[in-house]
JSON list of C-alpha atoms and ligand atoms in Angstrom, two decimals:
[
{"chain": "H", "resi": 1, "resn": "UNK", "atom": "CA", "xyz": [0.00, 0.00, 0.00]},
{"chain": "H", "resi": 2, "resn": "UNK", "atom": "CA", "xyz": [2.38, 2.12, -1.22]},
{"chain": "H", "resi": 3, "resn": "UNK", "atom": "CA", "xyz": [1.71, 6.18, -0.07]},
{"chain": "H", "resi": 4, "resn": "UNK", "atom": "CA", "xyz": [1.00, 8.63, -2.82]},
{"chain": "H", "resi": 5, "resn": "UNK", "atom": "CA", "xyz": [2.42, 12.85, -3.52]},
{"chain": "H", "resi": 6, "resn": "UNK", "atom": "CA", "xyz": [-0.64, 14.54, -2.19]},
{"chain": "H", "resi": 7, "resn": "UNK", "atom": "CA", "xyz": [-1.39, 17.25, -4.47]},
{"chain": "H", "resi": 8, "resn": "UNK", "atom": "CA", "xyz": [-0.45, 20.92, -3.98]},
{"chain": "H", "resi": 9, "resn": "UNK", "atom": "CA", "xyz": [-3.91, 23.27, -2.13]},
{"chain": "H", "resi": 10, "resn": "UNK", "atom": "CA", "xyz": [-3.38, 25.44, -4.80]},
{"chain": "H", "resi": 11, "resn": "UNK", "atom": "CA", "xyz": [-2.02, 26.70, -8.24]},
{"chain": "H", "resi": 12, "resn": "UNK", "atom": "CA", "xyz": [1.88, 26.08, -8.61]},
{"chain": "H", "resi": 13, "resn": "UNK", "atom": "CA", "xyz": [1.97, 29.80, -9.63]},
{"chain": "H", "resi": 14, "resn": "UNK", "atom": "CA", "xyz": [-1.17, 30.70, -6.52]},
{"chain": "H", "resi": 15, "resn": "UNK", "atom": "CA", "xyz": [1.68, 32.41, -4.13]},
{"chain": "H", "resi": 16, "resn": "UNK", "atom": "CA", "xyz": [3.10, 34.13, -7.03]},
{"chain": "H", "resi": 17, "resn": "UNK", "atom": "CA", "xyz": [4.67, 37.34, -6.93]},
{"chain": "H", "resi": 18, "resn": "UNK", "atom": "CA", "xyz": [5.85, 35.89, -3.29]},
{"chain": "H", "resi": 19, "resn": "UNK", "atom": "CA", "xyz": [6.78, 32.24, -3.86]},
{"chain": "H", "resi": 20, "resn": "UNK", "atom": "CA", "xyz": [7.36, 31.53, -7.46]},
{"chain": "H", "resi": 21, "resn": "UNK", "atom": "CA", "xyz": [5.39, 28.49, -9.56]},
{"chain": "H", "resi": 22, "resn": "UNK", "atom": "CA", "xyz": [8.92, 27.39, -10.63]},
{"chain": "H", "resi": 23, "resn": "UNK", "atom": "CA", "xyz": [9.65, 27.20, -6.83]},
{"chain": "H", "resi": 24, "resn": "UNK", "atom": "CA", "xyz": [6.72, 24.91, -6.29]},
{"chain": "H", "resi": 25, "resn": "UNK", "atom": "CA", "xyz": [6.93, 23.23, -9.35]},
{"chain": "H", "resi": 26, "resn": "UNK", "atom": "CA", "xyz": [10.77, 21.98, -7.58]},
{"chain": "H", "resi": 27, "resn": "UNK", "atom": "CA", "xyz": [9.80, 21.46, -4.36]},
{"chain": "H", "resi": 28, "resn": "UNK", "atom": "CA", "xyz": [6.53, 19.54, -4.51]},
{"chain": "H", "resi": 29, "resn": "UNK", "atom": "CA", "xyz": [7.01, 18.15, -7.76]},
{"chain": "H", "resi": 30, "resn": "UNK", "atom": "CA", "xyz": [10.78, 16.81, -7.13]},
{"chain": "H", "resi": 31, "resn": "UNK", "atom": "CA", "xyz": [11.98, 17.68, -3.37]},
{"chain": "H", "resi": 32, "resn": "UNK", "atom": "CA", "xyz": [8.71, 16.15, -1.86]},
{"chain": "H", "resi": 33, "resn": "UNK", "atom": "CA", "xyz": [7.69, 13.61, -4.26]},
{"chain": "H", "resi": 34, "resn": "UNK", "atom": "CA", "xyz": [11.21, 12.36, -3.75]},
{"chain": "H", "resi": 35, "resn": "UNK", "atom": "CA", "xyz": [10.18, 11.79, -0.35]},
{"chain": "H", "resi": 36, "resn": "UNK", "atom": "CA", "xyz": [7.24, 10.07, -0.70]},
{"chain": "H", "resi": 37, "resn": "UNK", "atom": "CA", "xyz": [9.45, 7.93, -3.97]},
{"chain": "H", "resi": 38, "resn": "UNK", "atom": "CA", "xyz": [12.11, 7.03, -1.20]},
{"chain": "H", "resi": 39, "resn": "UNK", "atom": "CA", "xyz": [9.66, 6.04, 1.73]},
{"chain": "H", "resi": 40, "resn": "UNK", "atom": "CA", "xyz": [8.36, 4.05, -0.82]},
{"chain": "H", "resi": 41, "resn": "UNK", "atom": "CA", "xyz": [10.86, 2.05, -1.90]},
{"chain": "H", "resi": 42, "resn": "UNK", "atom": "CA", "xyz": [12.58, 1.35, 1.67]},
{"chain": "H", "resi": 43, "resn": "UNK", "atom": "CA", "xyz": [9.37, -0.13, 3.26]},
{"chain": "H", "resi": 44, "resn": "UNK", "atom": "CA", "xyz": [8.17, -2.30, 0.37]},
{"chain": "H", "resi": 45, "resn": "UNK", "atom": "CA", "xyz": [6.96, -5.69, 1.88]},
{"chain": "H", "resi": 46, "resn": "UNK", "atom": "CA", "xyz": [7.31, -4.57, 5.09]},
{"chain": "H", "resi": 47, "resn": "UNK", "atom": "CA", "xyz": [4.84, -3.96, 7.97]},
{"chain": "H", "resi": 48, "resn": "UNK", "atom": "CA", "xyz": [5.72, 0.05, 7.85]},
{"chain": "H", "resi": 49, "resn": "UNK", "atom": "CA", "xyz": [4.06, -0.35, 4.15]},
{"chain": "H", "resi": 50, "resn": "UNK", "atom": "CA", "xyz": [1.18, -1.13, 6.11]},
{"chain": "H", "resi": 51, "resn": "UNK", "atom": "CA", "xyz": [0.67, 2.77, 8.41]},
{"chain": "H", "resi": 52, "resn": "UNK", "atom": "CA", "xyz": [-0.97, 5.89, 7.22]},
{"chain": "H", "resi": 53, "resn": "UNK", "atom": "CA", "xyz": [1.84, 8.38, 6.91]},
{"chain": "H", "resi": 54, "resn": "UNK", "atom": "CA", "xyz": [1.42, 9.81, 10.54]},
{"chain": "H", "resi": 55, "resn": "UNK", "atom": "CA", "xyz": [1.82, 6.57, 11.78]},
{"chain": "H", "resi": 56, "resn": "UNK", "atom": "CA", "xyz": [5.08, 5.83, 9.92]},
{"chain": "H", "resi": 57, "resn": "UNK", "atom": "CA", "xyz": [6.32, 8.79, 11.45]},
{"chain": "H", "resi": 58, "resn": "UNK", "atom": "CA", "xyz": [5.96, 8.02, 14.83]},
{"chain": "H", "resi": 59, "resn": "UNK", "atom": "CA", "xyz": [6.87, 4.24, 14.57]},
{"chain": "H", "resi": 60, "resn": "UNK", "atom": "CA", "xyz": [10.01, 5.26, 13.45]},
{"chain": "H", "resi": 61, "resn": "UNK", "atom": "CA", "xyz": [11.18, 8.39, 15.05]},
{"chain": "H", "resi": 62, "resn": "UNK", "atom": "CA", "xyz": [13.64, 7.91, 17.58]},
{"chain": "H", "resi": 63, "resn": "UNK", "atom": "CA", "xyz": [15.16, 4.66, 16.20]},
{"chain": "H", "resi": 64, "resn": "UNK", "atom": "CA", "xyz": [18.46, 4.33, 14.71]},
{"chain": "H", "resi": 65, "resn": "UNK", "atom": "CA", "xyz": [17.96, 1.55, 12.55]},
{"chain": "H", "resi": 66, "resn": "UNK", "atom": "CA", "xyz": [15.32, 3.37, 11.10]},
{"chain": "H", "resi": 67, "resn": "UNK", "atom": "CA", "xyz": [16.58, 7.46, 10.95]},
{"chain": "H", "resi": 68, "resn": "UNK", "atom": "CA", "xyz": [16.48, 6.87, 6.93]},
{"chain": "H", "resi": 69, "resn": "UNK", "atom": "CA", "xyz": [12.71, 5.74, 6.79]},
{"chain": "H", "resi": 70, "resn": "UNK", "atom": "CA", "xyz": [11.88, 8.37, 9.30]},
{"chain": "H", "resi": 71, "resn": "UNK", "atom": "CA", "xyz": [13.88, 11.50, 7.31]},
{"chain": "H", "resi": 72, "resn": "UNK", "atom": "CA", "xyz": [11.70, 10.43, 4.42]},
{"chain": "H", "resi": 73, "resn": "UNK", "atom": "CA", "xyz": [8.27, 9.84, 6.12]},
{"chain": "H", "resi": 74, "resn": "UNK", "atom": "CA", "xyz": [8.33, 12.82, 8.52]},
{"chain": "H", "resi": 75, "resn": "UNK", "atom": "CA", "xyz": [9.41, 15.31, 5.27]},
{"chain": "H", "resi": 76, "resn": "UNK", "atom": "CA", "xyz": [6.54, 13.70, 3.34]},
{"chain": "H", "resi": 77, "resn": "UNK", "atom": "CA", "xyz": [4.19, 14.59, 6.32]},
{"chain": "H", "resi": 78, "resn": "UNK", "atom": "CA", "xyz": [5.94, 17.99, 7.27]},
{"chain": "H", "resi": 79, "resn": "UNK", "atom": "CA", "xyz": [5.72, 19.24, 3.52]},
{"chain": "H", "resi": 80, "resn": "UNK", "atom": "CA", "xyz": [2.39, 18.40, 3.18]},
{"chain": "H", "resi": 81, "resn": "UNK", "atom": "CA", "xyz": [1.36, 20.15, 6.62]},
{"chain": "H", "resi": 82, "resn": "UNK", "atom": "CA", "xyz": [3.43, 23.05, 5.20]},
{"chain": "H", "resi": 83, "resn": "UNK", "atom": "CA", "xyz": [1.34, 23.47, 1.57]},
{"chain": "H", "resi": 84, "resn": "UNK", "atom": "CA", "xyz": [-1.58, 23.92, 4.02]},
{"chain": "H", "resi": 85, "resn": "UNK", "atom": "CA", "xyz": [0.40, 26.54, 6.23]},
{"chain": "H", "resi": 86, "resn": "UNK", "atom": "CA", "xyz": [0.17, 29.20, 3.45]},
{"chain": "H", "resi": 87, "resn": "UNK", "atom": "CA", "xyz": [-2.74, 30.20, 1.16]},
{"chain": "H", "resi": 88, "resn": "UNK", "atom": "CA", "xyz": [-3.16, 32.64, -1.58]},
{"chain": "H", "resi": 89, "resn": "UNK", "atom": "CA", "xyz": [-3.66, 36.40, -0.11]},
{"chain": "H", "resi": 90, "resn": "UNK", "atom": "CA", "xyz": [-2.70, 34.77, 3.25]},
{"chain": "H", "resi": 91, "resn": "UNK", "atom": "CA", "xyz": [-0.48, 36.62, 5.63]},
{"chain": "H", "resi": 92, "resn": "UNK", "atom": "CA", "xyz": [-1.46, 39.31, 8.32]},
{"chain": "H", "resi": 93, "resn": "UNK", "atom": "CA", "xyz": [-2.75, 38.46, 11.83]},
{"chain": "H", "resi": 94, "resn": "UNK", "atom": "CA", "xyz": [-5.25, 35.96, 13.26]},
{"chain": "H", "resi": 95, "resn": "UNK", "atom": "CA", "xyz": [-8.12, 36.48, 14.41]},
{"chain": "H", "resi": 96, "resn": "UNK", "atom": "CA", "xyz": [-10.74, 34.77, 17.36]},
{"chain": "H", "resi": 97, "resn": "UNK", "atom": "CA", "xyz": [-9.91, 32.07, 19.20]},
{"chain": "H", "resi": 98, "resn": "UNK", "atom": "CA", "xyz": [-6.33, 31.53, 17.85]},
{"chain": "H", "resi": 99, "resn": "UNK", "atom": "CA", "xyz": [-5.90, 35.31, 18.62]},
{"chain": "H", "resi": 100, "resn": "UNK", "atom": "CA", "xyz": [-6.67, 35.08, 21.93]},
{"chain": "H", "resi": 101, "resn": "UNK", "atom": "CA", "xyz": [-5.07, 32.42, 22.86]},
{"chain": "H", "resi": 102, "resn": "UNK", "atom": "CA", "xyz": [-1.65, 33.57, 21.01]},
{"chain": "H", "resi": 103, "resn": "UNK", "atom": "CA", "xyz": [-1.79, 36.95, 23.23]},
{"chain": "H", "resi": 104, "resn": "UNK", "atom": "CA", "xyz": [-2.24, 34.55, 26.36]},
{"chain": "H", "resi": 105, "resn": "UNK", "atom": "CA", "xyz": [0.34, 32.29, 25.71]},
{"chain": "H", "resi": 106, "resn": "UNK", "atom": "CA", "xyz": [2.89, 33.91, 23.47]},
{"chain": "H", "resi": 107, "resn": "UNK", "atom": "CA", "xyz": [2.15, 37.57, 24.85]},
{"chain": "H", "resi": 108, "resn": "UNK", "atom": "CA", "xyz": [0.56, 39.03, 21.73]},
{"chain": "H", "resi": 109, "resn": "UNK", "atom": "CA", "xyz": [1.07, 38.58, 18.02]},
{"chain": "H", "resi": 110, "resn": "UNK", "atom": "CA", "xyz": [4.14, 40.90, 18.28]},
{"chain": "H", "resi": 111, "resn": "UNK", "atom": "CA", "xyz": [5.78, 38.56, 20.24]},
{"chain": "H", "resi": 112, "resn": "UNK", "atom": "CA", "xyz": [4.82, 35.72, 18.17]},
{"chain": "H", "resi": 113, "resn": "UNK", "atom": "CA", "xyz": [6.85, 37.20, 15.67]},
{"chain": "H", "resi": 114, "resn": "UNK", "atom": "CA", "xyz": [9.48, 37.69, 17.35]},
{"chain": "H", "resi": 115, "resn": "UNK", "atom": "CA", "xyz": [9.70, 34.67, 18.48]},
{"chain": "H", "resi": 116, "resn": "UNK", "atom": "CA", "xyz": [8.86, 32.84, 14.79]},
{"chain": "H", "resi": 117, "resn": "UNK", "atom": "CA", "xyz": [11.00, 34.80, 12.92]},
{"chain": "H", "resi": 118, "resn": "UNK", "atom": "CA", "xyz": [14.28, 33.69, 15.26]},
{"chain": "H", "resi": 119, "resn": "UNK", "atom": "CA", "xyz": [13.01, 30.39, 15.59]},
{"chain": "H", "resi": 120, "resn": "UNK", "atom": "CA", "xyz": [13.43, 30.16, 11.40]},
{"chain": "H", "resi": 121, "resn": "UNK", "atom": "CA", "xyz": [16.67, 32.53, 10.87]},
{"chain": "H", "resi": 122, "resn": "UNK", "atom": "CA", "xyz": [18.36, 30.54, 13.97]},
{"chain": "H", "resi": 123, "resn": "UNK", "atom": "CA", "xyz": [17.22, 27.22, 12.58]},
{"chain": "H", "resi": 124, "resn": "UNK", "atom": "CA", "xyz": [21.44, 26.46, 11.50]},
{"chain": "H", "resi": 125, "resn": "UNK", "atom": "CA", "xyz": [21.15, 24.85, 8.53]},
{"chain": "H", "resi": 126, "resn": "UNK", "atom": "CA", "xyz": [18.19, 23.03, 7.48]},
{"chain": "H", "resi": 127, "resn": "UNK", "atom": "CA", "xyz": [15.15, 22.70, 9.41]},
{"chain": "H", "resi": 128, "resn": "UNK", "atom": "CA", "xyz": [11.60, 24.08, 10.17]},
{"chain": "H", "resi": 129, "resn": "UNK", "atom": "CA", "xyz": [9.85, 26.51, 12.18]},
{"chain": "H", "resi": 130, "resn": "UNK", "atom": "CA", "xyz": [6.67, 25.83, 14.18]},
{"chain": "H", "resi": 131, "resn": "UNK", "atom": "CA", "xyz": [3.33, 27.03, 15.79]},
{"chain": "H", "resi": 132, "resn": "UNK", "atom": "CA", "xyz": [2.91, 24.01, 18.49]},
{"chain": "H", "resi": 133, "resn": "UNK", "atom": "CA", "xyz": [0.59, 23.24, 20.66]},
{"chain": "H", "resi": 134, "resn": "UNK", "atom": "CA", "xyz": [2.42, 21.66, 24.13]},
{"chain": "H", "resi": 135, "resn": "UNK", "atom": "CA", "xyz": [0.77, 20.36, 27.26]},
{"chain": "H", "resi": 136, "resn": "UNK", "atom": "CA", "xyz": [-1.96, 22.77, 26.07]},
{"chain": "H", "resi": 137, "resn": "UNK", "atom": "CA", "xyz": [-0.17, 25.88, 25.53]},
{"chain": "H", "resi": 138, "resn": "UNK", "atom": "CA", "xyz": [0.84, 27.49, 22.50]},
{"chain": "H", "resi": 139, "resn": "UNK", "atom": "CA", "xyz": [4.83, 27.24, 22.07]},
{"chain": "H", "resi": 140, "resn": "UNK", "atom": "CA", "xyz": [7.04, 28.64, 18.58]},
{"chain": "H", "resi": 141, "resn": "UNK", "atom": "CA", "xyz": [9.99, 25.78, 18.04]},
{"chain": "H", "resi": 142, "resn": "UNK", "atom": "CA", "xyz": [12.03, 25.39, 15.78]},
{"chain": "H", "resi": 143, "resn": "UNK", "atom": "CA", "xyz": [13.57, 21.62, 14.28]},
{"chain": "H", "resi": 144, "resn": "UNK", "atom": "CA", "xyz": [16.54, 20.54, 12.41]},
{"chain": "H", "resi": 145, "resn": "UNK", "atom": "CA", "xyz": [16.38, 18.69, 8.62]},
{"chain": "H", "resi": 146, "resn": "UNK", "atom": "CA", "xyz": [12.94, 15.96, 9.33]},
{"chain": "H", "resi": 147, "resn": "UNK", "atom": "CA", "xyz": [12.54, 16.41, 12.78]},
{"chain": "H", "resi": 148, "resn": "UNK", "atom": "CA", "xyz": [8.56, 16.79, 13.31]},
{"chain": "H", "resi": 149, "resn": "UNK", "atom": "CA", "xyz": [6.63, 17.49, 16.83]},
{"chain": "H", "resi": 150, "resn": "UNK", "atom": "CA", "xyz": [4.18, 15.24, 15.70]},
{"chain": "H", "resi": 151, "resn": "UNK", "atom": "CA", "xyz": [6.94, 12.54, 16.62]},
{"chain": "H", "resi": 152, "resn": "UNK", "atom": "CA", "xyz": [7.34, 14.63, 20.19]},
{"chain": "H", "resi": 153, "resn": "UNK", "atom": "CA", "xyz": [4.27, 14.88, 21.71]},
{"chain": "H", "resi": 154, "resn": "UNK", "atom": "CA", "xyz": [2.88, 18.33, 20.68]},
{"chain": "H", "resi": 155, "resn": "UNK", "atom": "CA", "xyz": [0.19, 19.20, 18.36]},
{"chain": "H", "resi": 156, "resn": "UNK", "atom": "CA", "xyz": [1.62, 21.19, 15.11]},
{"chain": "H", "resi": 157, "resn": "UNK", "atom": "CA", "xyz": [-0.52, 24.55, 14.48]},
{"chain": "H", "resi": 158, "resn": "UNK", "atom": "CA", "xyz": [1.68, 25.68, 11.56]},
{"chain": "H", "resi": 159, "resn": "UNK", "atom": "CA", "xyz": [4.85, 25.52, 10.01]},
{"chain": "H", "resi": 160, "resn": "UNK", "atom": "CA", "xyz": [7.57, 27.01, 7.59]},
{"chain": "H", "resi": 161, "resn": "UNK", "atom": "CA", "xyz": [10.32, 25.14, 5.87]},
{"chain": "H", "resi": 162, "resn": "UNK", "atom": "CA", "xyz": [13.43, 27.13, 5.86]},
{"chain": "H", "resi": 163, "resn": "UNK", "atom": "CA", "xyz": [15.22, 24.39, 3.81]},
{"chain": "H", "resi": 164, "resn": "UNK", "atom": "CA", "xyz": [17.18, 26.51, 1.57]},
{"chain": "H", "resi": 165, "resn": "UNK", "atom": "CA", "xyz": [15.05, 24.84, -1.45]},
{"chain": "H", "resi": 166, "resn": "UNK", "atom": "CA", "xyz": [11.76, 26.27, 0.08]},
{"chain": "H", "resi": 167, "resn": "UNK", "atom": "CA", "xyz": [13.09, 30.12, -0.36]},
{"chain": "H", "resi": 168, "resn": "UNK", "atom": "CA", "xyz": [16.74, 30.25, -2.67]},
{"chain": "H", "resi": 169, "resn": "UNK", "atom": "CA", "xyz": [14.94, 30.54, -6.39]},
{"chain": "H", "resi": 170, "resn": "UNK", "atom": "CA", "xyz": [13.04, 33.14, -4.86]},
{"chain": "H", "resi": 171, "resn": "UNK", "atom": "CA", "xyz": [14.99, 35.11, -2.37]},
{"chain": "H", "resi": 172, "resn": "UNK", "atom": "CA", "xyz": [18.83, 33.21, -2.63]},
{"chain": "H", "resi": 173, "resn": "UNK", "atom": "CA", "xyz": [20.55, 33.87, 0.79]},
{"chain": "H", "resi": 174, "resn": "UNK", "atom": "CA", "xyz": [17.91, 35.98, 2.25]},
{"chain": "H", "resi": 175, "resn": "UNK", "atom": "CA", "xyz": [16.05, 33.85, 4.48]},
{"chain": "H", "resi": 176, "resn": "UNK", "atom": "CA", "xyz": [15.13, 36.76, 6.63]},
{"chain": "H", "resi": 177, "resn": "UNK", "atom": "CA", "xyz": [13.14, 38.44, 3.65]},
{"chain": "H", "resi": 178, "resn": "UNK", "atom": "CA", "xyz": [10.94, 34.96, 3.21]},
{"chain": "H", "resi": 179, "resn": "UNK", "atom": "CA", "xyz": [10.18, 34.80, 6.46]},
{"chain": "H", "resi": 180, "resn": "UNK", "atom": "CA", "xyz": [8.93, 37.98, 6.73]},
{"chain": "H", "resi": 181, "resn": "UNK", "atom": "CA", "xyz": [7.10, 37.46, 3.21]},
{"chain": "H", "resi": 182, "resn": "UNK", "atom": "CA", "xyz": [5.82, 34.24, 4.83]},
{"chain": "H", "resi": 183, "resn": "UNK", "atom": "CA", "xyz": [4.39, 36.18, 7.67]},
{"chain": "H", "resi": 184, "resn": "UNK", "atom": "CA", "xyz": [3.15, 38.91, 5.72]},
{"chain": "H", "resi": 185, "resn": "UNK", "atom": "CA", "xyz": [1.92, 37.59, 2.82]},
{"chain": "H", "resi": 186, "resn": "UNK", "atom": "CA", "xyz": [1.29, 33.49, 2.73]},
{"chain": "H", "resi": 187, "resn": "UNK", "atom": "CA", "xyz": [0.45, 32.35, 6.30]},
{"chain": "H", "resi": 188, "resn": "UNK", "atom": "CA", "xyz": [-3.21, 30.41, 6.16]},
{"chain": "H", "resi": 189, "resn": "UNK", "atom": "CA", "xyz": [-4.22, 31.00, 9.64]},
{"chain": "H", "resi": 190, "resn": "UNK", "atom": "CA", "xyz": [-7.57, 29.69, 9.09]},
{"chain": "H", "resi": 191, "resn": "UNK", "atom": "CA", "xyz": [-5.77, 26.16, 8.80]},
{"chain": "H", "resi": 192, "resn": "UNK", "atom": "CA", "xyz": [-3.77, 27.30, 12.21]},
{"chain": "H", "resi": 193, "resn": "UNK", "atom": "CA", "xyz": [-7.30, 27.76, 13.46]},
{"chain": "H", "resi": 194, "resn": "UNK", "atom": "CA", "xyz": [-8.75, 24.71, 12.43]},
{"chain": "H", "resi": 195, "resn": "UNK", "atom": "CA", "xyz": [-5.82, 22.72, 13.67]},
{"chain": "H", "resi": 196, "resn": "UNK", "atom": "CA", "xyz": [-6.37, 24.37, 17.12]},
{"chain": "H", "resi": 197, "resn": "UNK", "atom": "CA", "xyz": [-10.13, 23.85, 17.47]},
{"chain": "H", "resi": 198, "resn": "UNK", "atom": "CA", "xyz": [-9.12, 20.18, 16.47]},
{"chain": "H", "resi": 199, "resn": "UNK", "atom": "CA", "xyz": [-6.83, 19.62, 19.23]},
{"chain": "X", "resi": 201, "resn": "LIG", "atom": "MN1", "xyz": [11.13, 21.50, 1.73]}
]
């Protein structure tokens, strides 16, 4: 039961002028169909061919003999979670519930960008920035190459790929500038808000 490339929300060229259809059209097409190609072929025949995609990525995580399987399985689920982060004419600040509870928790949405804006320019390397729900509270994190917090425990809101294929066609070393664009521009917090009430 082999897993299959969900499809893209949206238009290749949808986030266009901010995130370019040639962009998507390299990182969903190749980067994460390559993913889902490579989980693919590892577990033929074997009883991880069996899970849904979530549950691939948590019977792996966390075990050596299987840190291949799990890179590929948790970057299938994380880029799929991360098409859903952003949305055509996305961008601004949330509003209701999510709102609320990000000026409880997080101190206001200044603060949450603060915060999510160093968790993605200190993310060394490769890696993601999150919105995570954690023992109930609302917590930004930040995790290196495939690392997921579905695998840890906490509930995933949102998140960003900072990858250097997600922004370099677009914005080459200026990671700061698509994180901002991200913020400004792309973020779907109506799927933020959905994922909360769902928790
Ligand atoms: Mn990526």
């Amino acid at each position: 039961m082999a897993i299959e490339l969900p499809p893209l929300p949206y238009e290749h060229s949808a986030l266009e002028p901010h995130i370019s259809k040639r962009t998507l059209e390299f990182h969903h097409d190749k980067h994460h169909a390559a993913y889902v190609n490579n989980f693919n072929a590892a577990v033929k025949g074997t009883d991880l061919d069996k899970l849904t995609v979530e549950q691939a990525v948590k019977a792996t995580a966390g075990d050596p003999a299987k840190q291949g399987i799990f890179n590929n399985v948790a970057q299938v689920w994380n880029h799929t979670f991360y098409w859903h982060s952003m949305k055509p004419g996305g961008g601004g600040k949330p509003t209701g519930a999510l709102a609320s509870k990000i000026d409880a928790d997080l101190g206001g949405y200044d603060k949450f960008v603060e915060q999510f804006k160093a968790a993605g320019a200190t993310q060394f390397g490769s890696g993601w920035a999150w919105l995570v729900l954690d023992g109930g509270k609302l917590q930004v994190t930040k995790t290196p190459n495939a690392e997921t917090p579905l695998a840890k425990g906490q509930v995933p809101l949102l998140t960003m790929d900072v990858w250097e294929h997600a922004y370099y066609l677009d914005f080459q070393n200026r990671r700061p500038d698509y994180i901002t664009t991200f913020l400004e521009h792309l973020v779907n917090w109506d799927f933020a808000a959905k994922n909360l009430a769902g928790a």
